[in-house]
């Protein structure tokens, strides 16, 4: 489920030319079309002025989700259509283009579905997508056990991996659905109700669509939440929510936090430190033994993870918290959670790098650590779906770099092309076979040559990979990992 790991420039905004973006300086006319009651109502759509990442004015179409009155001044909470929800915000009347307002359509009092009175009408967001198979003779998936071999192509390829032809392939593991937040692969997409943060595709509750926390102070950082998180209602009106950066307990004021810090003995997350190299450490936290910390961690994470529902039963989960050490203690950088027992080979349930530490390589380090644990367990793993948009980008990048590293490290024997199979790549990296195949397809490495399917690495791909690896300074050192897997099938160990 995902995750959020590192932001990218332009994430959440549409490409130029997409429907709904209106440029130009329309003037807000107080006498423009309003509701019969003479006011803008929830559900209205109209262009709203905002600044894009290039610091230019634009007028994208937005929906009014809520209206509030502060000292006689009305504020409107808007969601920009086709933009990421983390860009939602409160705006003033002056930023609205009332000349192009669209009022919500009235629904029937007794909607029906399939002819049954009283049933709610179907919604694409609530329909469960079916698992499909796509017949694609043009780009079939290579056999998992077929050997790979080097093969030149037009003199510009360095290495190529051969595989036996196939007839059918499952839908791309990295495909995206109609919501920019989620990625859906061939697995059943109905929400799994066993997680602390599981997929929630319904948007019926207007409250959960709106950010409810203005600002969070965590140690030396102040964070602006991206999404709704179910903190107690009385805390949502505060200008700043104060969190202890070691136990993650929340307080109403700085004075409350200071009083708490005189009593809090923690200077690192609870649980066992299972990895340390330099200033980076990982702590393993049992969701049953450290329930309060785990729940507080989920509340904080929900501020930056969309399409998730918080579950307070953290018993079935392990939490791996990455920290950075200084003289004051171990400061949380990010975390991922995983089920103690997963029947679907999930090695990550939720994953998050906190905003102050994003774009610094910590996201990939979290992903690499999750696969390092899978190697020790002797299993292949995959993140729980759906992935967030940022999580999908991070996983695609990690899978691509890891697989290319394997392929480029192959050496020929007796003058013959080196060979490797999909299964062998999966065993070496602990990346699930479906993710290996989907990554090869995403990189467009699969080609048909002289009756066999080969994987060709062009000069551009090789050069791009080498440049990316030069920038990737943070890596997991398996020698610094002290981890012994437990057999969680024995309920007594929970």
CSV table of C-alpha atoms in Angstrom, one decimal:
chain,number,residue,atom,x,y,z
A,1,UNK,CA,0.0,0.0,0.0
A,2,UNK,CA,1.9,2.4,-0.4
A,3,UNK,CA,3.7,4.8,-0.3
A,4,UNK,CA,5.1,7.7,-0.2
A,5,UNK,CA,8.7,8.0,-0.6
A,6,UNK,CA,10.1,11.1,-2.5
A,7,UNK,CA,8.4,13.9,-4.4
A,8,UNK,CA,9.2,14.8,-8.0
A,9,UNK,CA,9.0,18.1,-9.7
A,10,UNK,CA,5.5,18.6,-11.2
A,11,UNK,CA,4.0,15.6,-9.3
A,12,UNK,CA,0.3,16.0,-9.0
A,13,UNK,CA,-0.1,18.6,-11.8
A,14,UNK,CA,-1.4,17.9,-15.2
A,15,UNK,CA,0.5,18.3,-18.5
A,16,UNK,CA,-0.2,21.3,-20.7
A,17,UNK,CA,-3.2,21.0,-22.9
A,18,UNK,CA,-5.3,18.9,-20.6
A,19,UNK,CA,-9.0,19.6,-20.2
A,20,UNK,CA,-10.0,21.9,-17.3
A,21,UNK,CA,-7.2,24.3,-17.2
A,22,UNK,CA,-8.2,27.9,-18.0
A,23,UNK,CA,-5.5,30.5,-18.4
A,24,UNK,CA,-6.0,34.2,-18.3
A,25,UNK,CA,-7.0,36.8,-15.7
A,26,UNK,CA,-10.8,36.4,-15.2
A,27,UNK,CA,-12.2,38.9,-12.8
A,28,UNK,CA,-14.2,37.6,-9.8
A,29,UNK,CA,-17.7,39.2,-10.2
A,30,UNK,CA,-19.7,39.2,-6.9
A,31,UNK,CA,-22.9,39.4,-9.0
A,32,UNK,CA,-22.1,36.4,-11.1
A,33,UNK,CA,-24.3,33.3,-11.1
A,34,UNK,CA,-24.7,31.9,-7.6
A,35,UNK,CA,-27.0,29.3,-6.0
A,36,UNK,CA,-30.8,30.1,-5.6
A,37,UNK,CA,-29.9,31.0,-2.0
A,38,UNK,CA,-27.4,33.6,-3.3
A,39,UNK,CA,-24.2,31.8,-2.2
A,40,UNK,CA,-21.5,29.5,-3.4
A,41,UNK,CA,-22.3,25.9,-2.2
A,42,UNK,CA,-20.3,22.8,-1.8
A,43,UNK,CA,-20.0,20.7,-5.0
A,44,UNK,CA,-19.7,23.8,-7.2
A,45,UNK,CA,-16.9,23.7,-9.8
A,46,UNK,CA,-15.1,26.8,-11.2
A,47,UNK,CA,-11.7,28.0,-12.2
A,48,UNK,CA,-9.5,29.1,-9.2
A,49,UNK,CA,-6.3,31.1,-9.3
A,50,UNK,CA,-3.1,29.4,-8.2
A,51,UNK,CA,0.6,29.6,-8.7
A,52,UNK,CA,2.3,26.7,-10.5
A,53,UNK,CA,5.9,25.4,-9.9
A,54,UNK,CA,7.2,28.0,-12.3
A,55,UNK,CA,5.6,30.7,-10.2
A,56,UNK,CA,3.2,31.5,-13.0
A,57,UNK,CA,-0.5,32.2,-12.5
A,58,UNK,CA,-3.0,29.6,-13.8
A,59,UNK,CA,-6.7,29.0,-13.5
A,60,UNK,CA,-7.3,25.2,-13.2
A,61,UNK,CA,-10.8,23.9,-12.7
A,62,UNK,CA,-11.5,23.2,-9.0
A,63,UNK,CA,-14.4,21.8,-6.8
A,64,UNK,CA,-15.6,23.5,-3.7
A,65,UNK,CA,-15.5,20.9,-0.9
A,66,UNK,CA,-16.3,23.1,2.1
A,67,UNK,CA,-17.1,26.7,3.0
A,68,UNK,CA,-16.3,28.4,6.3
A,69,UNK,CA,-16.8,31.9,7.7
A,70,UNK,CA,-14.1,33.5,9.8
A,71,UNK,CA,-14.9,37.0,11.2
A,72,UNK,CA,-17.3,37.6,8.4
A,73,UNK,CA,-14.8,36.6,5.7
A,74,UNK,CA,-15.7,33.4,3.7
A,75,UNK,CA,-13.0,30.8,2.9
A,76,UNK,CA,-13.5,28.0,0.4
A,77,UNK,CA,-11.7,24.6,0.5
A,78,UNK,CA,-11.0,23.6,-3.1
A,79,UNK,CA,-9.7,20.5,-4.8
A,80,UNK,CA,-8.1,21.1,-8.2
A,81,UNK,CA,-9.6,18.6,-10.6
A,82,UNK,CA,-7.0,16.1,-12.0
A,83,UNK,CA,-4.4,17.5,-9.5
A,84,UNK,CA,-3.0,15.6,-6.5
A,85,UNK,CA,-5.0,16.1,-3.4
A,86,UNK,CA,-2.0,17.4,-1.5
A,87,UNK,CA,-2.5,20.6,-3.4
A,88,UNK,CA,-5.9,21.2,-2.0
A,89,UNK,CA,-6.2,24.4,0.0
A,90,UNK,CA,-8.4,27.1,1.5
A,91,UNK,CA,-8.8,30.1,-0.8
A,92,UNK,CA,-10.5,33.5,-0.6
A,93,UNK,CA,-13.4,34.8,-2.7
A,94,UNK,CA,-11.0,36.9,-4.8
A,95,UNK,CA,-9.3,33.8,-6.3
A,96,UNK,CA,-12.6,32.4,-7.7
A,97,UNK,CA,-13.8,33.0,-11.3
A,98,UNK,CA,-17.5,33.2,-10.6
A,99,UNK,CA,-18.4,33.7,-14.3
A,100,UNK,CA,-17.6,30.1,-15.1
A,101,UNK,CA,-19.2,28.5,-12.1
A,102,UNK,CA,-20.8,25.0,-12.5
A,103,UNK,CA,-23.4,24.0,-9.9
A,104,UNK,CA,-23.8,20.4,-8.8
A,105,UNK,CA,-26.6,18.4,-10.5
A,106,UNK,CA,-29.4,17.3,-8.3
A,107,UNK,CA,-29.7,13.6,-7.7
A,108,UNK,CA,-32.9,11.6,-7.6
A,109,UNK,CA,-34.4,11.2,-4.1
A,110,UNK,CA,-34.5,7.4,-4.4
A,111,UNK,CA,-31.7,6.4,-6.7
A,112,UNK,CA,-31.8,2.9,-8.0
A,113,UNK,CA,-29.3,0.3,-9.1
A,114,UNK,CA,-30.2,-2.7,-11.2
A,115,UNK,CA,-33.8,-1.7,-10.9
A,116,UNK,CA,-33.9,-2.2,-7.1
A,117,UNK,CA,-35.4,0.8,-5.3
A,118,UNK,CA,-33.4,2.2,-2.5
A,119,UNK,CA,-30.1,1.0,-3.8
A,120,UNK,CA,-27.4,3.5,-4.5
A,121,UNK,CA,-26.3,4.1,-8.1
A,122,UNK,CA,-23.1,2.5,-9.2
A,123,UNK,CA,-19.9,4.5,-9.1
A,124,UNK,CA,-16.7,3.7,-11.0
A,125,UNK,CA,-14.7,4.4,-7.9
A,126,UNK,CA,-16.6,1.7,-5.9
A,127,UNK,CA,-16.6,-0.9,-8.6
A,128,UNK,CA,-14.1,-3.7,-8.0
A,129,UNK,CA,-11.8,-4.1,-11.0
A,130,UNK,CA,-11.5,-7.6,-12.3
A,131,UNK,CA,-8.2,-9.3,-12.9
A,132,UNK,CA,-7.6,-9.5,-16.6
A,133,UNK,CA,-5.2,-11.2,-18.9
A,134,UNK,CA,-4.0,-9.4,-22.0
A,135,UNK,CA,-3.0,-11.4,-25.1
A,136,UNK,CA,0.0,-9.6,-26.6
A,137,UNK,CA,1.9,-11.6,-29.2
A,138,UNK,CA,4.0,-8.6,-30.0
A,139,UNK,CA,5.6,-8.3,-26.6
A,140,UNK,CA,5.2,-11.7,-24.8
A,141,UNK,CA,6.8,-12.3,-21.4
A,142,UNK,CA,9.9,-14.4,-21.4
A,143,UNK,CA,9.9,-17.7,-19.8
A,144,UNK,CA,10.9,-17.6,-16.2
A,145,UNK,CA,13.3,-20.5,-16.5
A,146,UNK,CA,14.7,-19.8,-20.0
A,147,UNK,CA,18.4,-18.9,-20.0
A,148,UNK,CA,19.5,-15.3,-20.9
A,149,UNK,CA,22.4,-14.5,-23.2
A,150,UNK,CA,24.3,-11.6,-24.6
A,151,UNK,CA,23.2,-10.4,-28.0
A,152,UNK,CA,24.3,-7.4,-30.0
A,153,UNK,CA,21.8,-5.2,-31.9
A,154,UNK,CA,22.9,-2.9,-34.7
A,155,UNK,CA,26.2,-2.6,-33.0
A,156,UNK,CA,24.9,-0.3,-30.3
A,157,UNK,CA,23.8,-2.8,-27.7
A,158,UNK,CA,26.2,-4.0,-25.0
A,159,UNK,CA,24.3,-6.9,-23.6
A,160,UNK,CA,21.1,-8.8,-24.3
A,161,UNK,CA,19.2,-11.5,-22.5
A,162,UNK,CA,17.4,-14.2,-24.4
A,163,UNK,CA,14.2,-16.0,-23.4
A,164,UNK,CA,11.8,-18.4,-24.8
A,165,UNK,CA,8.6,-17.0,-26.5
A,166,UNK,CA,5.4,-16.9,-24.5
A,167,UNK,CA,1.8,-16.5,-25.6
A,168,UNK,CA,0.0,-14.6,-22.8
A,169,UNK,CA,1.0,-12.1,-20.2
A,170,UNK,CA,-0.7,-10.6,-17.2
A,171,UNK,CA,-1.5,-6.9,-17.2
A,172,UNK,CA,1.5,-4.8,-16.4
A,173,UNK,CA,2.3,-4.9,-12.7
A,174,UNK,CA,3.1,-1.2,-12.8
A,175,UNK,CA,0.0,0.0,-14.6
A,176,UNK,CA,-2.0,2.9,-13.2
A,177,UNK,CA,-5.8,3.2,-12.9
A,178,UNK,CA,-7.9,6.3,-13.3
A,179,UNK,CA,-6.8,7.8,-10.0
A,180,UNK,CA,-3.4,9.4,-10.1
A,181,UNK,CA,-2.8,8.3,-6.6
A,182,UNK,CA,-3.0,4.5,-7.1
A,183,UNK,CA,-1.3,1.9,-9.2
A,184,UNK,CA,-3.1,-1.3,-9.9
A,185,UNK,CA,-1.5,-4.5,-11.0
A,186,UNK,CA,-3.0,-7.9,-11.9
A,187,UNK,CA,-3.7,-8.8,-8.3
A,188,UNK,CA,-7.3,-8.5,-6.9
A,189,UNK,CA,-7.8,-4.8,-6.2
A,190,UNK,CA,-10.6,-5.1,-3.6
A,191,UNK,CA,-9.3,-3.6,-0.4
A,192,UNK,CA,-7.7,-6.0,2.0
A,193,UNK,CA,-9.0,-5.4,5.5
A,194,UNK,CA,-6.0,-6.9,7.4
A,195,UNK,CA,-3.7,-3.9,7.3
A,196,UNK,CA,-3.2,-0.9,9.6
A,197,UNK,CA,-3.4,1.3,6.5
A,198,UNK,CA,-5.4,-0.4,3.8
A,199,UNK,CA,-6.8,0.8,0.5
A,200,UNK,CA,-9.9,2.9,0.7
A,201,UNK,CA,-11.4,3.9,-2.7
A,202,UNK,CA,-14.6,5.3,-1.5
A,203,UNK,CA,-14.9,9.1,-1.4
A,204,UNK,CA,-18.3,9.4,0.3
A,205,UNK,CA,-17.1,11.1,3.5
A,206,UNK,CA,-16.4,14.7,2.7
A,207,UNK,CA,-14.6,15.1,6.0
A,208,UNK,CA,-11.8,12.6,5.1
A,209,UNK,CA,-11.3,14.4,1.8
A,210,UNK,CA,-10.0,17.6,3.5
A,211,UNK,CA,-6.8,18.2,5.4
A,212,UNK,CA,-7.7,18.6,9.1
A,213,UNK,CA,-4.3,19.4,10.6
A,214,UNK,CA,-2.7,22.8,9.8
A,215,UNK,CA,0.9,22.1,10.9
A,216,UNK,CA,2.9,19.5,12.8
A,217,UNK,CA,6.0,20.3,14.8
A,218,UNK,CA,8.3,17.2,15.0
A,219,UNK,CA,11.6,17.9,16.6
A,220,UNK,CA,13.4,20.7,14.7
A,221,UNK,CA,11.0,20.4,11.7
A,222,UNK,CA,7.6,21.8,11.0
A,223,UNK,CA,5.5,19.7,8.5
A,224,UNK,CA,2.6,20.7,6.4
A,225,UNK,CA,0.3,17.7,6.2
A,226,UNK,CA,-0.8,16.6,2.7
A,227,UNK,CA,-4.0,14.6,3.6
A,228,UNK,CA,-6.5,13.9,6.3
A,229,UNK,CA,-5.5,12.0,9.5
A,230,UNK,CA,-7.9,11.0,12.2
A,231,UNK,CA,-6.3,12.8,15.1
A,232,UNK,CA,-8.8,13.7,17.9
A,233,UNK,CA,-11.3,16.3,16.8
A,234,UNK,CA,-10.3,18.9,19.4
A,235,UNK,CA,-6.7,19.0,18.0
A,236,UNK,CA,-7.8,19.9,14.4
A,237,UNK,CA,-8.5,23.6,15.3
A,238,UNK,CA,-5.0,24.2,16.6
A,239,UNK,CA,-2.5,26.2,14.5
A,240,UNK,CA,0.2,23.7,15.3
A,241,UNK,CA,0.1,20.1,16.6
A,242,UNK,CA,3.2,19.3,18.7
A,243,UNK,CA,4.7,15.7,18.6
A,244,UNK,CA,7.4,14.2,20.6
A,245,UNK,CA,9.9,13.0,18.0
A,246,UNK,CA,10.9,10.0,20.0
A,247,UNK,CA,7.6,8.5,21.2
A,248,UNK,CA,5.4,10.4,18.7
A,249,UNK,CA,2.8,11.3,21.4
A,250,UNK,CA,0.9,14.5,20.5
A,251,UNK,CA,0.2,17.6,22.6
A,252,UNK,CA,-1.9,20.7,22.3
A,253,UNK,CA,0.8,23.3,22.9
A,254,UNK,CA,4.6,23.8,23.2
A,255,UNK,CA,4.2,23.9,27.0
A,256,UNK,CA,2.6,20.5,27.0
A,257,UNK,CA,5.4,19.1,24.8
A,258,UNK,CA,8.1,20.6,27.1
A,259,UNK,CA,6.4,19.1,30.1
A,260,UNK,CA,6.2,15.7,28.3
A,261,UNK,CA,9.9,15.8,27.4
A,262,UNK,CA,10.9,16.1,31.1
A,263,UNK,CA,9.2,12.7,31.6
A,264,UNK,CA,9.9,10.9,28.3
A,265,UNK,CA,13.0,8.7,28.6
A,266,UNK,CA,13.1,7.6,25.0
A,267,UNK,CA,15.9,8.9,22.7
A,268,UNK,CA,15.2,6.4,20.0
A,269,UNK,CA,12.2,4.4,18.8
A,270,UNK,CA,11.2,1.5,21.0
A,271,UNK,CA,12.1,-2.0,19.9
A,272,UNK,CA,15.4,-3.6,18.7
A,273,UNK,CA,18.1,-1.8,16.7
A,274,UNK,CA,18.8,-4.3,14.0
A,275,UNK,CA,21.0,-2.2,11.7
A,276,UNK,CA,23.5,0.6,12.1
A,277,UNK,CA,26.0,2.1,9.7
A,278,UNK,CA,27.4,5.6,10.3
A,279,UNK,CA,24.5,7.8,11.5
A,280,UNK,CA,21.8,5.6,9.9
A,281,UNK,CA,20.0,3.0,12.1
A,282,UNK,CA,16.9,0.8,11.7
A,283,UNK,CA,14.7,-0.3,14.6
A,284,UNK,CA,12.3,-3.2,14.5
A,285,UNK,CA,9.1,-2.5,16.4
A,286,UNK,CA,6.4,-5.1,17.2
A,287,UNK,CA,2.9,-3.6,16.7
A,288,UNK,CA,1.6,-5.7,19.6
A,289,UNK,CA,4.4,-5.0,22.1
A,290,UNK,CA,4.6,-1.3,21.3
A,291,UNK,CA,1.0,-0.6,20.4
A,292,UNK,CA,0.9,3.1,21.5
A,293,UNK,CA,4.0,4.0,19.4
A,294,UNK,CA,2.7,2.1,16.4
A,295,UNK,CA,-0.7,3.8,16.5
A,296,UNK,CA,0.9,7.2,16.8
A,297,UNK,CA,3.2,6.3,13.9
A,298,UNK,CA,0.2,5.4,11.8
A,299,UNK,CA,-1.5,8.7,12.6
A,300,UNK,CA,1.6,10.6,11.5
A,301,UNK,CA,2.0,8.6,8.4
A,302,UNK,CA,-1.7,9.1,7.4
A,303,UNK,CA,-0.9,12.8,7.0
A,304,UNK,CA,1.2,12.0,4.0
A,305,UNK,CA,-0.5,8.9,2.6
A,306,UNK,CA,-3.7,9.1,0.6
A,307,UNK,CA,-6.4,6.5,0.0
A,308,UNK,CA,-5.7,4.7,3.3
A,309,UNK,CA,-7.9,4.0,6.3
A,310,UNK,CA,-6.4,3.8,9.7
A,311,UNK,CA,-6.8,0.6,11.7
A,312,UNK,CA,-5.9,0.6,15.3
A,313,UNK,CA,-5.2,-3.1,15.4
A,314,UNK,CA,-1.4,-3.0,14.9
A,315,UNK,CA,-0.8,-6.5,16.4
A,316,UNK,CA,-0.3,-8.2,13.0
A,317,UNK,CA,2.4,-5.8,11.9
A,318,UNK,CA,6.1,-5.1,12.3
A,319,UNK,CA,7.3,-1.5,11.8
A,320,UNK,CA,10.9,-0.8,10.7
A,321,UNK,CA,11.8,2.8,11.5
A,322,UNK,CA,14.8,4.4,9.9
A,323,UNK,CA,16.6,7.1,12.1
A,324,UNK,CA,19.5,9.5,11.8
A,325,UNK,CA,21.7,9.9,14.9
A,326,UNK,CA,23.1,13.0,16.4
A,327,UNK,CA,24.1,14.1,19.9
A,328,UNK,CA,20.4,14.6,20.9
A,329,UNK,CA,19.2,11.1,19.9
A,330,UNK,CA,17.9,9.0,17.0
A,331,UNK,CA,15.6,11.2,14.8
A,332,UNK,CA,12.9,9.5,12.7
A,333,UNK,CA,13.5,9.8,8.9
A,334,UNK,CA,11.0,7.3,7.6
A,335,UNK,CA,9.6,3.8,8.1
A,336,UNK,CA,7.9,0.9,6.4
A,337,UNK,CA,5.5,-1.7,7.9
A,338,UNK,CA,5.0,-5.3,6.9
A,339,UNK,CA,2.6,-8.1,8.0
A,340,UNK,CA,4.1,-10.7,10.3
A,341,UNK,CA,2.4,-13.3,8.1
A,342,UNK,CA,1.6,-12.5,4.4
A,343,UNK,CA,0.0,-15.0,2.2
A,344,UNK,CA,0.7,-12.9,-0.9
A,345,UNK,CA,4.4,-12.4,-0.4
A,346,UNK,CA,4.1,-8.7,0.6
A,347,UNK,CA,7.3,-7.5,2.2
A,348,UNK,CA,6.0,-3.9,2.6
A,349,UNK,CA,2.5,-2.7,3.7
A,350,UNK,CA,3.1,1.0,4.0
A,351,UNK,CA,6.3,3.0,3.3
A,352,UNK,CA,7.0,6.7,3.9
A,353,UNK,CA,9.9,9.1,4.0
A,354,UNK,CA,9.0,12.2,5.9
A,355,UNK,CA,9.0,15.4,3.8
A,356,UNK,CA,12.1,17.0,5.3
A,357,UNK,CA,14.2,14.0,4.3
A,358,UNK,CA,12.7,13.4,0.8
A,359,UNK,CA,14.8,13.8,-2.4
A,360,UNK,CA,17.9,12.7,-0.5
A,361,UNK,CA,18.0,8.9,-1.3
A,362,UNK,CA,16.3,7.7,1.9
A,363,UNK,CA,13.3,6.3,0.0
A,364,UNK,CA,15.4,3.9,-2.0
A,365,UNK,CA,17.3,3.0,1.2
A,366,UNK,CA,14.0,2.0,2.8
A,367,UNK,CA,13.1,-0.1,-0.2
A,368,UNK,CA,16.6,-1.7,-0.3
A,369,UNK,CA,16.4,-2.6,3.4
A,370,UNK,CA,13.0,-4.3,2.9
A,371,UNK,CA,14.5,-6.5,0.2
A,372,UNK,CA,17.5,-7.2,2.4
A,373,UNK,CA,15.2,-8.6,5.0
A,374,UNK,CA,13.5,-10.7,2.4
A,375,UNK,CA,16.9,-12.1,1.4
A,376,UNK,CA,17.6,-13.1,5.0
A,377,UNK,CA,14.2,-14.7,5.2
A,378,UNK,CA,14.9,-16.6,2.0
A,379,UNK,CA,11.8,-15.2,0.3
A,380,UNK,CA,10.9,-13.0,-2.7
A,381,UNK,CA,8.7,-10.0,-1.9
A,382,UNK,CA,6.6,-7.2,-3.4
A,383,UNK,CA,5.0,-4.1,-1.9
A,384,UNK,CA,1.3,-4.2,-1.2
A,385,UNK,CA,-0.8,-2.5,-3.8
A,386,UNK,CA,-2.0,0.1,-4.6
A,387,UNK,CA,1.2,2.2,-4.5
A,388,UNK,CA,1.0,5.9,-4.3
A,389,UNK,CA,2.2,7.9,-7.3
A,390,UNK,CA,5.5,8.8,-5.5
A,391,UNK,CA,5.8,5.2,-4.2
A,392,UNK,CA,5.4,3.9,-7.7
A,393,UNK,CA,8.2,6.1,-9.0
A,394,UNK,CA,10.5,5.1,-6.3
A,395,UNK,CA,9.9,1.3,-6.7
A,396,UNK,CA,10.2,1.5,-10.5
A,397,UNK,CA,13.6,3.3,-10.1
A,398,UNK,CA,14.8,0.8,-7.5
A,399,UNK,CA,13.7,-2.3,-9.5
A,400,UNK,CA,15.3,-0.8,-12.7
A,401,UNK,CA,18.6,0.0,-11.1
A,402,UNK,CA,18.8,-3.4,-9.2
A,403,UNK,CA,18.0,-5.5,-12.3
A,404,UNK,CA,20.3,-3.5,-14.6
A,405,UNK,CA,23.1,-3.9,-12.0
A,406,UNK,CA,22.6,-7.7,-12.3
A,407,UNK,CA,22.5,-7.8,-16.1
A,408,UNK,CA,25.5,-5.5,-16.5
A,409,UNK,CA,27.5,-7.6,-14.1
A,410,UNK,CA,27.1,-10.8,-16.2
A,411,UNK,CA,30.4,-12.1,-17.5
A,412,UNK,CA,30.8,-14.4,-20.5
A,413,UNK,CA,32.3,-17.9,-20.2
A,414,UNK,CA,34.3,-19.6,-22.9
A,415,UNK,CA,33.5,-16.8,-25.3
A,416,UNK,CA,29.8,-17.5,-25.2
A,417,UNK,CA,27.2,-14.9,-24.2
A,418,UNK,CA,26.5,-14.9,-20.5
A,419,UNK,CA,23.1,-16.5,-19.5
A,420,UNK,CA,20.6,-15.9,-16.7
A,421,UNK,CA,17.0,-16.6,-16.1
A,422,UNK,CA,14.1,-14.6,-14.7
A,423,UNK,CA,14.0,-17.0,-11.8
A,424,UNK,CA,17.7,-16.4,-11.1
A,425,UNK,CA,17.3,-12.6,-11.1
A,426,UNK,CA,14.4,-13.0,-8.7
A,427,UNK,CA,16.4,-15.3,-6.4
A,428,UNK,CA,19.4,-12.9,-6.4
A,429,UNK,CA,17.5,-9.8,-5.7
A,430,UNK,CA,14.4,-11.2,-3.8
A,431,UNK,CA,12.3,-9.1,-6.2
A,432,UNK,CA,9.1,-11.1,-7.1
A,433,UNK,CA,9.1,-12.5,-10.6
A,434,UNK,CA,6.1,-10.5,-11.7
A,435,UNK,CA,7.9,-7.3,-10.7
A,436,UNK,CA,11.1,-8.4,-12.6
A,437,UNK,CA,9.1,-9.0,-15.8
A,438,UNK,CA,7.1,-5.8,-15.5
A,439,UNK,CA,10.3,-3.8,-15.0
A,440,UNK,CA,11.9,-5.3,-18.1
A,441,UNK,CA,8.7,-4.4,-20.0
A,442,UNK,CA,8.7,-0.9,-18.6
A,443,UNK,CA,12.4,-0.4,-19.7
A,444,UNK,CA,11.4,-1.8,-23.1
A,445,UNK,CA,14.2,-4.2,-23.1
A,446,UNK,CA,12.3,-7.2,-24.6
A,447,UNK,CA,13.0,-7.8,-28.3
A,448,UNK,CA,12.4,-10.6,-30.8
A,449,UNK,CA,15.5,-11.7,-32.7
A,450,UNK,CA,16.1,-14.9,-34.8
A,451,UNK,CA,13.2,-16.9,-33.3
A,452,UNK,CA,13.9,-16.0,-29.7
A,453,UNK,CA,13.1,-13.2,-27.2
A,454,UNK,CA,16.1,-11.2,-26.0
A,455,UNK,CA,16.7,-8.4,-23.6
A,456,UNK,CA,18.8,-5.7,-25.1
A,457,UNK,CA,20.7,-3.0,-23.2
A,458,UNK,CA,21.3,0.0,-25.4
A,459,UNK,CA,24.1,2.5,-24.8
A,460,UNK,CA,21.6,5.1,-23.6
A,461,UNK,CA,20.2,2.7,-20.9
A,462,UNK,CA,23.7,1.7,-19.8
A,463,UNK,CA,24.9,5.3,-19.6
A,464,UNK,CA,21.8,6.5,-17.8
A,465,UNK,CA,22.1,3.7,-15.3
A,466,UNK,CA,25.8,4.5,-14.6
A,467,UNK,CA,25.0,8.1,-14.0
A,468,UNK,CA,22.1,7.2,-11.7
A,469,UNK,CA,24.3,4.9,-9.6
A,470,UNK,CA,27.0,7.6,-9.2
A,471,UNK,CA,24.3,9.7,-7.5
A,472,UNK,CA,23.1,6.9,-5.3
A,473,UNK,CA,25.5,7.3,-2.4
A,474,UNK,CA,23.4,5.6,0.4
A,475,UNK,CA,23.4,1.8,0.2
A,476,UNK,CA,22.5,-1.0,2.7
A,477,UNK,CA,25.5,-2.9,4.0
A,478,UNK,CA,24.4,-6.5,4.7
A,479,UNK,CA,27.3,-6.9,7.1
A,480,UNK,CA,25.8,-4.3,9.4
A,481,UNK,CA,22.4,-6.1,9.6
A,482,UNK,CA,21.7,-8.2,12.7
A,483,UNK,CA,18.3,-9.8,12.0
A,484,UNK,CA,16.9,-13.2,12.8
A,485,UNK,CA,13.5,-14.0,11.2
A,486,UNK,CA,10.8,-15.3,13.5
A,487,UNK,CA,8.2,-18.0,12.7
A,488,UNK,CA,5.0,-16.0,13.1
A,489,UNK,CA,2.9,-19.0,12.1
A,490,UNK,CA,3.1,-19.9,15.8
A,491,UNK,CA,0.5,-17.6,17.3
A,492,UNK,CA,2.2,-17.7,20.7
A,493,UNK,CA,5.0,-15.5,19.3
A,494,UNK,CA,2.5,-12.6,18.5
